[in-house]
Amino acid sequence: MTSKTPFIDTARRVIRTEADALNVLADGLDDSFRTAIDLLLNATGRVIVTGIGKSGHIARKIAATFASTGTPAQFVHPAEASHGDLGMVTSADVVLAISNSGEAPELANMVAFSRRFEIPLVGITKAPKSALGRECDVVLQLPDLGEACGTGVVPTTSTTLTLAMGDALAVALMEHRDFTAEHFRDFHPGGKLGAKLSRVRDLMHTGSAMPLVDETTPMADALIEISQKSLGVVGVTKADGTLAGIITDGDLRRHMEGLLSLTAADVMTTSPTTIDSAALAEEAVAVMNARKITCVFAVEAGAPQTPQGILHIHDCLRVGLG
């Protein structure tokens, strides 16, 4: 373990150097940030994010974060822009150009294009008097604190600061637009994140897929409904369509003697557990786990207990919940 100590020391130095730089960045934000937000908000098109080298990698991430949080955005590679991709940029857009030094020659054509067609230009750079900085409508200046690599040449602190500035812009825009978790789920339907933000209504069985009988249904017919719908239960409704009870395998066992001579109302468990169809599916999983049940009927909150659908624990497991 002793031989690894210098590596740990290096790692801690790098992380602390970048953390200190982030504090300087946060303390140094001024009205230029507000001006940049106004330009981005007023764009009727997209935010065109551009940069070369390490700044280009960060620019791609910033564009992706914008796009997934309610601000239409696209990364345009500055070299490709010079060979036709400038056609992707319109007068309705705003350009966010990133260059730590502000002197990246690859940005020249993008900058010139934005000036020619009066497209708002926001720059992220440590050098407001650089070639980029002089042309921008607003400059978001990064503190010039050197890199965390020790040699001063490897983009480390500077890329962390740029990424943080992009996140700050994205979240500020997101909060201004009242962007919610529901909106976020719309842009992230796949994977664990999409599953965790799924609503009960997104996963539940509805319409003819719901196992339902009325109170007067003979148990012979109720058993057929349970078998056909393959969810292991059947809901029992009143004459007005509201939920009166539920029949589970436990109810069947308790009424085994003379079962076929009974009606659904004779066998059902009254006041079954229900959940709001607009609730997160993860909440439904918690309810089913707590009650030790495998299904829950979904209803509309504040309305009569009319079943809107039924959710089975397997539906949740299938999308990665549980």
mmCIF file with all atom_site columns, C-alpha atoms in Angstrom, residues 23 29 37 41 155 178 247:
data_model
loop_
_atom_site.group_PDB
_atom_site.id
_atom_site.type_symbol
_atom_site.label_atom_id
_atom_site.label_alt_id
_atom_site.label_comp_id
_atom_site.label_asym_id
_atom_site.label_entity_id
_atom_site.label_seq_id
_atom_site.pdbx_PDB_ins_code
_atom_site.Cartn_x
_atom_site.Cartn_y
_atom_site.Cartn_z
_atom_site.occupancy
_atom_site.B_iso_or_equiv
_atom_site.pdbx_formal_charge
_atom_site.auth_seq_id
_atom_site.auth_comp_id
_atom_site.auth_asym_id
_atom_site.auth_atom_id
_atom_site.pdbx_PDB_model_num
ATOM 1 C CA . ASN A 1 23  ? -15.356 27.977  -5.972  1.00 0.00 ? 23  ASN A CA 1
ATOM 2 C CA . LEU A 1 29  ? -20.194 35.082  -11.764 1.00 0.00 ? 29  LEU A CA 1
ATOM 3 C CA . ILE A 1 37  ? -29.224 33.499  -20.130 1.00 0.00 ? 37  ILE A CA 1
ATOM 4 C CA . LEU A 1 41  ? -33.951 32.244  -23.611 1.00 0.00 ? 41  LEU A CA 1
ATOM 5 C CA . PRO A 1 155 ? -6.588  20.582  -20.061 1.00 0.00 ? 155 PRO A CA 1
ATOM 6 C CA . ASP A 1 178 ? -40.218 25.031  -14.865 1.00 0.00 ? 178 ASP A CA 1
ATOM 7 C CA . ILE A 1 247 ? -60.413 -11.637 -5.399  1.00 0.00 ? 247 ILE A CA 1
#
